[in-house]
Amino acid sequence: MCGIVAYIGKQQAYPLIIDGLKKLEYRGYDSTGVAILEQGISVFKKKGKVQDLENFINTETKNTNGTLGMGHTRWATHGEPNDKNAHPHTSGNQELAIIHNGIIENYTTLKKALIELGHSFKSDTDTEVLIHLIEEVQLKHNLHIEEAVKKALQKVVGAYAIVVIDKKSPDIIIGARNSSPLVFGLGQDEYFLGSDASPIIKHTNKVIYLNDEDVISINRNGDYNISNLKNKTVSHQIKELDLKIEELEKDGFDHFMLKEIYQQPATIAQSMKGRLNASEGWAVLGGMKQHINRISKSKRIIMMACGTSWHSALVGEYLFEEIARIPTEVEYASEFRYRNPIIKEDDFVIALSQSGETADTLAAIEIAKEKGAFVYGIVNVVGSSIARITDSGSYIHAGPEIGVASTKAFTSQISIITLMALYLGHERGMISESDYRELLSELEVVPKRVEQILKKNDHIKYIASEIKSAANALYLGRGYNFPVALEGALKLKEISYIHAEGYPAAEMKHGPIALIDMYMPVIVIATNQSAYEKIVSNIQEVKARKGIVIAIINEDDTIIREMADFFIEIPSIAEPLTPLLSVIPLQLLSYHIALMRGCNVDQPRNLAKSVTVE
Ligand code: G6P
């Protein structure tokens, strides 16, 4: 949520900042801005995307010279997206500038006090208040910018990753974080700060992940100092990333989302690599193995997540209960954190997050840990905050997911959860050897099955063209396919702006059926498994009300293909593994519908990939 990047070195900062902002745009894209420090601080900002800012700067032939600069791509929290609310924001004397990701919660109190001291504000943002506060503290106590930032931050309540520059210190950039991510990149005679490593990796793979309350001061000569708000020096290890720049490109696909959908045979295989061997009959995860005694004695599993990751967790509930026979609860992290949850010592808490930075999930983990829980992270982004604060965990190794609508992370998360359930079920003696072996073998061939489904793309595109003008859509599924129905509906509304709801198929009678008429597409996941007959009845009920039925069926299905208006075949697979296949056509369906409706598939309105605010 909001992307920030800063540069200090020997090269021209502006092109590097713009390039970095394009990599960060998935975090927010309602306005963009850049500040360059040379003689003074020049700020350029515009409502819209990075490209809009570039066009503005080019047509106005602005001078962007300078070797120290910073840029911001915004997802609005305080103040509507427009030019004046775009970052960077400057102090009253124009000598300081700031970019910020997060929310300053006590900004109204601070603003009132600053107005009384004579400050006036140009924007509606909390961020502008912060830079005025830094200015106030700096002038009042005659402080160097690093000290002024630390002193000002002591008065701040909220989440922030900030970069501050000061005209009076043209060889220094200051960064600070609390609950929002900030990465320091150490190149050859050049240094970077970024919300994540994506704007940095092209220049260096050496990074330091800052922790909460860290303040970093980076000098152009390469000296840097990291300390906390109380001035105590903090030491950090430099990490070497193995992220490849190609992973951040579209690779010939029209959109990141399409690339990521098509990557799934590879990403699912990658997530299971070294963790599953069907012929030898084992599934194991390093992060669990170290703690297997504790984990296998768990009396309850609590899974916490948001968005698509929450849907993966819901699949987890079915998997853990069926295969490992451990009662499992699935929590929205945002709800968990604000009630008084009961956590017992023998609970096993699992947090799922693609980005590893979701603010609600991070806060929920902290609460669970405070209450003595052992927390396991299932995370994609290496080195992210959730990966670092959890007691143990497994990376899903899906590679960077740039499309805002999550696709490959969902299937990789489910692959990991399936391995966890199998490992745990086997350890606990809750699954027969033959069922265990069969599931291992079927899991191993999931990537091939996904490839087969991707070949149906043209047919799915045709179905998309038939229903693209719908105002509403209903997604139905039972059992393992209920979370997939939720995920299918989420994908459609996120990127095509069609109102869609996912429902357990049998619940349709208790409300949504009232909505069904000849204009309502009803997407039914009707694979040939338990409750098949029930799904057949649900489809009859939809048909009786003239709904348009799009059914996801197995290749050997004979009944539903006759009843449905459209059907998409997927290969048969053991029931617990169905979500890994049934979600693929739904991802493609949403993609094509959104495209046909002229929507921005990779950057849907109002959304952001990484939600680092509450
Ligand atoms: C945002 C993204 C979703 C994602 C959710 C949770 O809403 O747009 O795609 O599922 O955050 O993110 P996480 O990184 O924690 O999985």
XYZ file of C-alpha atoms and ligand atoms in Angstrom:
630
model
C 0.000 0.000 0.000
C 1.882 3.005 -1.361
C 5.280 2.363 -2.838
C 8.340 4.342 -1.864
C 11.802 4.443 -3.379
C 14.803 6.677 -2.770
C 18.272 6.955 -4.279
C 21.579 8.545 -3.344
C 24.682 7.983 -5.428
C 26.547 9.193 -8.498
C 23.941 8.645 -11.196
C 21.027 10.862 -12.108
C 18.343 9.972 -9.591
C 15.223 10.781 -11.638
C 15.301 7.936 -14.218
C 16.158 5.431 -11.491
C 13.315 6.653 -9.328
C 10.812 6.487 -12.207
C 11.972 2.994 -13.096
C 11.665 1.961 -9.448
C 8.190 3.457 -9.142
C 7.020 1.389 -12.114
C 8.072 -1.728 -10.210
C 6.229 -0.537 -7.126
C 3.070 0.571 -8.860
C 1.245 -2.582 -7.822
C 1.228 -1.184 -4.273
C -0.914 1.788 -5.222
C -1.443 3.874 -8.311
C -3.771 6.786 -7.742
C -1.086 9.488 -7.780
C 2.664 9.704 -8.148
C 5.393 12.106 -7.158
C 9.127 12.622 -7.190
C 11.453 14.950 -5.268
C 14.996 15.667 -6.418
C 17.521 17.436 -4.259
C 20.145 19.533 -6.033
C 20.403 23.232 -5.209
C 17.028 23.024 -3.548
C 14.291 20.430 -3.460
C 12.229 20.139 -6.651
C 8.938 18.310 -6.285
C 6.866 17.007 -9.190
C 3.590 15.250 -8.531
C 0.448 14.295 -10.372
C -2.783 12.453 -9.938
C -2.639 9.166 -11.854
C -0.017 6.623 -12.706
C 3.752 6.900 -13.019
C 3.289 7.322 -16.768
C 1.098 10.398 -16.183
C 3.829 11.970 -14.086
C 6.453 11.188 -16.715
C 4.294 12.705 -19.462
C 3.764 15.810 -17.346
C 7.488 16.202 -16.668
C 8.386 15.617 -20.330
C 5.838 18.024 -21.762
C 6.673 20.730 -19.273
C 10.418 20.017 -19.774
C 11.070 20.162 -16.077
C 14.618 20.068 -14.779
C 15.081 16.795 -12.985
C 18.852 16.932 -12.537
C 20.250 15.649 -9.291
C 21.832 12.572 -7.767
C 19.621 12.342 -4.681
C 15.923 11.755 -5.027
C 12.863 9.898 -3.930
C 9.522 8.859 -5.380
C 6.126 7.697 -4.228
C 3.177 5.900 -5.766
C 0.072 6.380 -3.673
C -2.928 4.423 -2.485
C -4.997 7.129 -0.847
C -5.932 6.913 2.811
C -6.244 10.534 3.973
C -7.431 12.885 1.292
C -8.733 12.080 -2.154
C -6.303 11.178 -4.925
C -5.327 14.469 -6.546
C -2.210 16.519 -7.273
C -2.064 18.311 -3.938
C -2.457 15.152 -1.852
C 0.162 13.261 -3.862
C 3.531 12.742 -2.135
C 6.221 14.044 -1.631
C 5.073 16.669 0.857
C 7.260 19.536 1.937
C 7.776 21.508 5.140
C 6.599 25.105 5.444
C 10.096 26.429 4.692
C 10.364 24.087 1.675
C 13.655 22.738 2.997
C 12.411 19.291 3.933
C 10.465 16.728 1.927
C 8.913 13.412 2.873
C 7.365 10.339 1.286
C 5.300 8.070 3.489
C 3.559 4.708 3.424
C 1.196 4.145 6.335
C -1.158 6.142 8.512
C -0.324 8.678 11.217
C -3.216 7.995 13.555
C -2.826 11.042 15.813
C -2.428 13.455 12.919
C -5.472 15.557 13.813
C -4.098 16.319 17.282
C -0.660 17.049 15.852
C -2.132 19.199 13.109
C -4.127 21.281 15.577
C -1.048 21.904 17.702
C 1.023 22.806 14.648
C -1.636 25.224 13.357
C -1.540 26.940 16.731
C 2.206 27.293 16.263
C 1.609 29.014 12.937
C 1.929 26.133 10.438
C -0.401 26.055 7.467
C -1.161 23.052 5.283
C -1.746 22.621 1.591
C -3.054 19.065 1.517
C -5.531 16.885 3.402
C -2.928 14.263 4.250
C -1.532 12.967 7.510
C 1.890 12.919 5.841
C 2.119 16.678 5.429
C 1.496 16.975 9.174
C 4.475 14.723 9.827
C 6.915 16.790 7.767
C 5.724 19.967 9.492
C 6.246 18.262 12.821
C 9.797 17.326 11.828
C 10.386 20.919 10.717
C 8.999 22.273 13.978
C 11.199 19.982 16.058
C 14.250 20.704 13.920
C 13.927 24.473 14.138
C 12.964 24.567 17.785
C 15.898 22.434 18.948
C 18.306 23.295 16.144
C 18.763 19.653 15.221
C 20.388 17.740 12.405
C 17.725 16.092 10.269
C 18.390 12.587 11.647
C 17.845 13.759 15.216
C 14.822 15.816 14.231
C 13.189 12.790 12.569
C 13.776 10.630 15.649
C 12.455 13.236 18.026
C 9.393 13.910 15.897
C 8.611 10.211 15.494
C 8.485 9.837 19.264
C 5.323 11.953 19.147
C 3.730 9.899 16.389
C 1.183 7.126 16.789
C 0.651 4.982 13.729
C 2.282 3.104 10.936
C 4.957 4.516 8.716
C 7.742 3.844 6.329
C 9.188 7.238 5.466
C 12.038 8.813 3.612
C 13.003 12.379 4.499
C 15.425 14.670 2.708
C 16.780 18.003 3.860
C 18.114 20.781 1.619
C 20.685 21.559 4.322
C 22.071 17.977 4.218
C 22.412 17.273 0.482
C 24.485 14.118 1.023
C 22.074 12.322 3.314
C 18.782 10.492 3.134
C 16.893 9.410 6.215
C 14.517 6.446 6.353
C 12.414 5.123 9.201
C 9.840 2.392 9.661
C 7.156 1.243 12.015
C 4.678 -1.404 10.852
C 5.253 -0.584 7.169
C 8.101 -2.193 5.247
C 11.358 -0.507 4.296
C 14.369 -2.121 2.641
C 17.837 -0.602 2.363
C 19.816 -1.561 -0.759
C 23.603 -1.308 -0.758
C 25.021 -0.934 -4.261
C 28.404 0.098 -5.605
C 28.704 3.765 -4.608
C 24.934 4.037 -4.604
C 22.268 3.359 -2.012
C 18.553 2.798 -2.136
C 15.532 2.659 0.082
C 12.400 0.890 -1.115
C 9.110 -0.502 0.128
C 10.409 -3.819 -1.111
C 13.353 -5.066 -3.100
C 11.683 -4.756 -6.508
C 13.031 -1.267 -7.356
C 16.434 -2.171 -5.948
C 17.241 -5.618 -7.321
C 18.278 -4.310 -10.750
C 21.094 -2.396 -9.037
C 22.120 -4.582 -6.141
C 21.114 -7.792 -4.394
C 22.578 -6.693 -1.050
C 19.846 -5.520 1.267
C 18.994 -4.856 4.876
C 15.397 -5.217 6.016
C 14.711 -2.523 8.561
C 12.762 -3.358 11.712
C 10.096 -1.396 13.520
C 11.366 1.830 15.067
C 14.594 1.691 13.068
C 15.845 4.980 11.700
C 18.527 4.864 9.027
C 20.762 7.670 7.943
C 22.577 7.018 4.663
C 25.482 9.142 3.558
C 26.485 9.454 -0.091
C 29.965 8.173 0.819
C 28.477 4.836 1.890
C 28.461 5.374 5.640
C 25.184 4.455 7.151
C 23.864 4.273 10.655
C 20.812 2.431 11.899
C 19.504 3.294 15.323
C 16.224 3.225 17.151
C 14.106 6.189 18.182
C 16.020 6.348 21.446
C 19.325 6.748 19.608
C 20.597 3.273 20.383
C 22.563 1.819 17.479
C 21.031 -1.326 16.029
C 23.044 -3.877 14.069
C 21.675 -5.652 11.036
C 22.934 -8.365 8.771
C 23.255 -7.677 5.064
C 21.237 -10.240 3.110
C 21.881 -11.345 -0.461
C 18.686 -11.788 -2.455
C 18.354 -14.222 -5.320
C 15.402 -12.432 -6.915
C 15.881 -12.154 -10.673
C 14.943 -9.031 -12.569
C 13.151 -11.113 -15.289
C 10.705 -12.228 -12.631
C 9.469 -8.666 -12.468
C 8.739 -8.437 -16.215
C 5.662 -9.527 -18.198
C 7.625 -12.059 -20.209
C 5.633 -11.647 -23.423
C 2.215 -11.824 -21.760
C -0.216 -8.919 -22.124
C -0.686 -8.661 -18.383
C 1.025 -9.793 -15.206
C -2.183 -11.524 -14.161
C -2.208 -13.673 -17.297
C 1.483 -14.464 -16.897
C 0.886 -15.463 -13.294
C -2.093 -17.663 -14.185
C 0.045 -19.417 -16.791
C 2.964 -19.777 -14.400
C 0.930 -22.001 -12.112
C 2.116 -25.391 -13.375
C 5.635 -24.192 -12.572
C 4.845 -22.325 -9.359
C 2.845 -25.190 -7.869
C 5.707 -27.553 -8.699
C 8.189 -25.093 -7.219
C 6.261 -24.791 -3.962
C 6.426 -28.582 -3.515
C 10.011 -29.029 -4.662
C 12.085 -30.952 -2.117
C 9.025 -31.256 0.086
C 7.226 -34.132 -1.587
C 8.341 -37.438 -3.004
C 5.461 -39.669 -4.001
C 7.537 -42.660 -5.084
C 9.374 -42.706 -1.760
C 6.141 -41.888 0.026
C 6.901 -38.774 2.024
C 5.840 -35.164 2.411
C 7.783 -32.951 4.766
C 8.277 -29.246 5.415
C 11.504 -28.076 7.028
C 9.760 -25.399 9.081
C 7.421 -28.002 10.592
C 9.971 -30.745 11.036
C 11.919 -28.747 13.603
C 8.797 -28.406 15.743
C 6.902 -31.524 14.805
C 6.513 -32.778 18.379
C 4.779 -29.629 19.420
C 2.760 -29.241 16.226
C 1.493 -32.808 16.068
C 0.186 -32.564 19.623
C -1.876 -29.477 18.769
C -5.467 -29.635 19.916
C -6.581 -26.914 17.548
C -5.355 -25.051 14.484
C -6.172 -21.376 14.015
C -5.552 -19.932 10.573
C -5.420 -16.166 10.091
C -5.306 -14.206 6.858
C -6.995 -11.597 4.654
C -8.378 -11.583 1.110
C -7.378 -14.418 -1.154
C -5.072 -15.788 1.532
C -8.153 -16.139 3.744
C -9.757 -18.271 1.050
C -6.667 -20.500 0.992
C -6.962 -20.779 4.760
C -10.567 -21.886 4.368
C -9.433 -24.693 2.084
C -6.974 -25.443 4.901
C -9.834 -25.942 7.344
C -11.215 -28.746 5.186
C -7.763 -30.258 4.658
C -6.564 -30.188 8.272
C -9.822 -31.510 9.630
C -10.134 -34.284 7.091
C -6.529 -35.416 6.774
C -4.955 -34.534 10.128
C -8.159 -34.666 12.210
C -7.333 -31.455 14.068
C -10.198 -29.005 14.674
C -9.425 -25.920 12.627
C -10.749 -22.387 12.786
C -10.248 -19.756 10.129
C -10.109 -16.133 11.190
C -10.122 -12.845 9.366
C -6.972 -11.289 10.821
C -8.779 -7.954 11.091
C -11.472 -9.484 13.317
C -9.133 -11.635 15.365
C -7.018 -8.670 16.391
C -9.878 -6.627 17.776
C -11.645 -9.155 19.925
C -10.273 -10.984 22.867
C -9.404 -14.285 21.216
C -8.876 -17.370 23.313
C -5.483 -18.878 22.590
C -4.280 -21.948 24.396
C -0.777 -23.325 24.676
C -1.592 -26.330 22.532
C -2.987 -24.244 19.680
C -1.103 -24.146 16.418
C -1.554 -20.767 14.750
C -0.922 -20.426 11.032
C -0.744 -17.030 9.328
C -1.018 -16.838 5.556
C 0.077 -13.902 3.469
C 1.361 -13.509 -0.053
C 3.087 -10.197 0.628
C 4.047 -10.917 4.207
C 3.228 -7.284 4.963
C -0.546 -7.139 5.445
C -1.054 -4.894 8.469
C -4.016 -6.786 9.924
C -2.289 -10.145 9.622
C 0.873 -8.775 11.194
C -1.090 -7.349 14.120
C -3.033 -10.609 14.579
C 0.256 -12.539 14.706
C 1.574 -10.203 17.359
C -1.526 -10.733 19.479
C -1.338 -14.514 19.073
C 2.332 -14.437 20.076
C 1.640 -12.251 23.092
C -0.858 -14.872 24.202
C 1.828 -17.520 23.979
C 0.899 -19.139 20.666
C 3.381 -20.759 18.340
C 2.848 -19.012 15.008
C 3.719 -20.533 11.649
C 3.918 -18.324 8.558
C 3.002 -19.319 5.010
C 4.433 -16.445 3.036
C 5.555 -15.684 -0.489
C 7.803 -12.632 -0.190
C 11.179 -13.653 1.170
C 12.386 -11.509 4.056
C 8.983 -9.864 4.539
C 7.786 -8.786 7.983
C 5.534 -11.814 8.548
C 8.296 -14.190 7.507
C 10.502 -12.548 10.106
C 8.143 -12.341 13.065
C 6.667 -15.838 12.914
C 8.212 -18.650 14.972
C 8.653 -20.864 11.953
C 7.166 -21.221 8.519
C 7.337 -22.173 4.867
C 7.853 -19.937 1.902
C 5.522 -20.778 -0.956
C 8.201 -19.894 -3.539
C 5.713 -18.631 -6.125
C 8.042 -15.800 -7.198
C 6.945 -12.151 -7.333
C 3.204 -11.749 -7.818
C 2.628 -8.365 -9.432
C -1.006 -8.551 -10.644
C -3.085 -7.064 -7.859
C -5.575 -9.928 -8.070
C -3.828 -12.892 -6.512
C -3.681 -16.082 -8.582
C -0.500 -18.116 -8.345
C -0.087 -17.345 -4.647
C -3.486 -18.964 -3.994
C -2.550 -22.273 -5.601
C 0.903 -22.310 -4.035
C -0.531 -21.583 -0.591
C -2.939 -24.472 -1.014
C -0.118 -26.755 -2.166
C 1.768 -25.949 1.030
C -1.277 -26.402 3.250
C -1.966 -29.756 1.597
C 1.595 -30.862 2.305
C 1.228 -29.678 5.894
C -2.023 -31.596 6.352
C -0.514 -34.732 4.841
C 2.637 -34.489 6.934
C 0.641 -33.882 10.082
C -2.005 -36.505 9.299
C 0.701 -39.091 8.695
C 2.640 -38.179 11.854
C -0.529 -38.412 13.896
C -1.570 -41.676 12.285
C -4.833 -40.163 11.124
C -4.576 -41.140 7.476
C -4.221 -44.637 6.108
C -0.978 -45.433 4.316
C -2.850 -46.096 1.071
C -4.789 -42.793 1.186
C -1.579 -40.982 2.090
C 0.301 -42.500 -0.828
C -2.544 -41.846 -3.220
C -2.789 -38.191 -2.269
C 0.974 -37.766 -2.572
C 0.898 -39.232 -6.079
C -2.028 -37.111 -7.163
C -0.474 -33.987 -5.688
C 2.680 -34.592 -7.666
C 0.760 -34.517 -10.954
C -1.264 -31.379 -10.181
C 1.072 -29.177 -12.298
C 0.354 -31.370 -15.355
C -3.389 -31.214 -14.698
C -3.216 -27.420 -14.447
C -1.455 -27.339 -17.825
C -4.358 -29.294 -19.321
C -6.856 -26.756 -17.970
C -4.887 -23.816 -19.334
C -5.388 -25.290 -22.810
C -9.107 -24.506 -22.456
C -8.356 -20.788 -22.470
C -10.112 -20.099 -25.811
C -13.270 -21.847 -24.699
C -13.236 -19.924 -21.410
C -12.741 -16.705 -23.355
C -15.820 -17.547 -25.424
C -17.900 -18.073 -22.278
C -16.566 -14.764 -20.954
C -17.852 -13.037 -24.080
C -21.323 -14.465 -23.443
C -21.613 -13.193 -19.877
C -19.406 -10.122 -19.900
C -22.323 -7.685 -19.664
C -23.824 -9.173 -16.508
C -24.390 -6.837 -13.592
C -24.207 -9.614 -10.990
C -22.864 -13.125 -10.757
C -23.249 -15.940 -8.284
C -20.588 -18.556 -7.575
C -21.627 -21.805 -5.929
C -19.590 -24.684 -4.571
C -19.774 -27.279 -1.847
C -17.122 -28.731 0.455
C -13.632 -28.091 -0.839
C -15.129 -26.052 -3.645
C -16.953 -23.606 -1.389
C -13.768 -21.547 -0.729
C -13.108 -21.715 -4.477
C -16.551 -20.209 -5.112
C -15.607 -17.358 -2.776
C -12.304 -16.920 -4.564
C -13.948 -16.995 -8.019
C -16.398 -14.290 -6.945
C -13.604 -12.197 -5.446
C -11.557 -12.411 -8.659
C -14.521 -11.266 -10.735
C -15.451 -8.303 -8.569
C -11.845 -7.208 -8.041
C -10.968 -6.833 -11.676
C -14.206 -6.523 -13.672
C -16.275 -4.559 -11.106
C -19.189 -6.949 -11.567
C -20.920 -7.561 -8.286
C -20.334 -11.219 -7.466
C -21.015 -13.398 -4.479
C -19.706 -16.806 -3.539
C -21.988 -19.124 -1.617
C -22.087 -22.685 -0.363
C -24.386 -24.165 -3.024
C -27.007 -25.346 -0.537
C -27.219 -21.918 1.087
C -28.461 -20.457 -2.180
C -32.016 -21.300 -1.109
C -31.648 -19.047 1.907
C -31.371 -15.789 0.052
C -29.432 -15.535 -3.214
C -32.046 -17.556 -5.078
C -34.239 -14.460 -4.915
C -31.752 -12.731 -7.226
C -31.759 -15.357 -9.945
C -33.340 -14.466 -13.250
C -32.469 -14.828 -16.927
C -29.688 -12.244 -16.608
C -27.855 -13.883 -13.715
C -24.811 -16.032 -14.524
C -24.432 -18.727 -11.900
C -21.018 -20.334 -11.906
C -21.290 -23.731 -10.266
C -18.269 -25.804 -9.348
C -19.789 -29.203 -9.931
C -16.973 -31.701 -9.964
C -17.916 -35.336 -9.724
C -17.401 -35.948 -6.018
C -19.316 -36.270 -2.772
C -22.491 -34.205 -2.848
C -22.573 -34.426 -6.657
C -26.306 -35.231 -6.624
C -26.927 -32.285 -4.345
C -25.160 -29.988 -6.774
C -27.272 -31.418 -9.588
C -30.369 -30.398 -7.606
C -28.941 -26.924 -7.002
C -28.400 -26.531 -10.729
C -31.999 -27.598 -11.372
C -33.147 -24.919 -8.955
C -31.135 -22.292 -10.813
C -32.412 -23.484 -14.191
C -35.998 -23.415 -12.968
C -35.519 -19.694 -12.368
C -33.900 -19.186 -15.791
C -30.416 -18.483 -14.426
C -27.478 -18.940 -16.815
C -25.504 -21.930 -15.561
C -21.772 -22.133 -16.175
C -20.596 -25.400 -14.687
C -17.080 -26.532 -13.886
C -17.316 -30.281 -14.398
C -15.069 -33.302 -14.685
C -14.229 -34.669 -18.106
C -16.259 -37.839 -17.480
C -19.359 -35.974 -16.360
C -22.475 -36.992 -18.258
C -25.324 -35.340 -16.362
C -24.437 -31.705 -15.721
C -23.037 -31.107 -19.193
C -26.585 -31.693 -20.461
C -28.120 -29.246 -18.021
C -25.672 -26.366 -18.040
C -25.720 -23.497 -20.524
C -21.940 -23.657 -20.649
C -19.459 -26.005 -19.105
C -15.700 -26.118 -18.583
C -14.107 -29.505 -18.093
C -11.284 -30.129 -15.662
C -9.464 -33.420 -15.032
C -10.667 -35.631 -12.181
C -8.556 -35.617 -9.065
C -8.825 -36.737 -5.433
C -11.408 -34.526 -3.769
C -9.083 -32.734 -1.303
C -6.961 -31.541 -4.229
C -9.844 -30.184 -6.322
C -9.362 -26.494 -5.386
C -5.957 -26.547 -7.069
C -7.693 -27.278 -10.354
C -11.179 -25.799 -10.086
C -9.891 -22.283 -9.398
C -7.928 -22.093 -12.678
C -10.910 -21.656 -15.058
C -12.392 -19.094 -12.668
C -9.199 -17.043 -12.775
C -9.216 -17.101 -16.579
C -12.922 -16.301 -16.751
C -12.467 -13.178 -14.617
C -9.417 -12.144 -16.584
C -11.230 -12.281 -19.932
C -14.405 -10.646 -18.660
C -12.417 -7.776 -17.146
C -10.453 -7.305 -20.337
C -13.615 -7.309 -22.466
C -15.100 -4.663 -20.191
C -12.049 -2.460 -20.728
C -10.830 -2.740 -17.136
C -7.252 -2.428 -16.002
C -6.635 -6.047 -15.110
C -3.329 -5.634 -13.304
C -4.206 -2.460 -11.455
C -7.911 -2.502 -10.638
C -9.372 0.686 -9.225
C -9.172 1.353 -5.495
C -7.153 -1.778 -4.748
C -3.552 -2.371 -3.804
C -1.475 -5.481 -3.708
C 0.031 -5.029 -0.326
C -2.288 -3.604 2.298
C 0.003 -2.148 4.910
C -2.673 -0.034 6.577
C -5.679 -1.163 8.607
C -4.974 -7.299 -0.875
C -4.682 -7.903 -2.224
C -5.232 -9.328 -2.272
C -4.667 -10.146 -1.120
C -4.920 -9.478 0.226
C -4.156 -10.161 1.343
O -6.334 -7.091 -0.729
O -5.253 -7.128 -3.246
O -4.863 -9.925 -3.492
O -5.259 -11.410 -1.128
O -4.472 -8.125 0.187
O -2.788 -9.997 1.095
P -1.637 -10.944 1.582
O -0.405 -10.349 0.994
O -1.642 -10.874 3.078
O -1.912 -12.303 1.091
